[in-house]
Amino acid sequence: MAEFAESRFVLKRGSALRGESARRVARIAASYPAVSVRFRSGLNEADGRNPDSIARLGFQRGSDVDLSCSGPGAEKILRELVSVLDRPFAQETRETE
């Protein structure tokens, strides 16, 4: 039986999940080739390895983010992605300096 983990959280950091932040998340997802990573916004879904697909979901600060992972190590990658998404993105850090 495959591992499955999911989380719903509010995007608190960064102005939006697109550009470099979406590419960072996609790189992490791609580093776990045996795990399927999916983002959802309402009825729309995106492959976690595709930054353009993630960006098209339109996540911005305050958005509800549904994230699911399935496969070996699903819980580990879910925790890693949530941790990254809960930190300030580089652009936000530069803007506040």
XYZ file of N, CA and C in Angstrom, residues 22-23 26-27 29 37 46-56:
51
model
N 7.720 29.099 -7.049
C 7.133 27.909 -7.684
C 8.235 26.996 -8.210
N 9.300 27.574 -8.764
C 10.413 26.754 -9.262
C 11.111 26.034 -8.113
N 8.934 23.133 -7.119
C 8.982 22.101 -8.158
C 10.299 21.323 -8.121
N 11.406 22.018 -7.835
C 12.705 21.326 -7.728
C 12.699 20.332 -6.572
N 10.013 18.841 -5.300
C 9.133 17.735 -5.703
C 9.847 16.808 -6.681
N 3.332 14.550 -6.299
C 3.005 15.752 -5.525
C 1.953 16.539 -6.291
N -2.674 20.872 -9.853
C -1.400 21.051 -10.546
C -0.404 19.992 -10.111
N 0.441 19.600 -11.047
C 1.552 18.696 -10.771
C 2.615 19.487 -10.016
N 3.047 18.991 -8.868
C 4.028 19.683 -8.050
C 5.404 19.789 -8.671
N 5.653 19.077 -9.772
C 6.954 19.160 -10.447
C 6.963 20.217 -11.547
N 5.814 20.821 -11.807
C 5.679 21.772 -12.908
C 5.429 23.175 -12.362
N 6.454 24.048 -12.344
C 6.279 25.377 -11.751
C 5.232 26.231 -12.462
N 5.107 26.076 -13.777
C 4.092 26.850 -14.503
C 2.687 26.415 -14.104
N 2.522 25.117 -13.925
C 1.235 24.573 -13.500
C 0.880 25.072 -12.091
N 1.875 25.095 -11.199
C 1.655 25.601 -9.840
C 1.269 27.077 -9.895
N 1.998 27.855 -10.675
C 1.751 29.297 -10.764
C 0.352 29.595 -11.295
N -0.141 28.783 -12.237
C -1.481 29.007 -12.811
C -2.604 28.848 -11.786
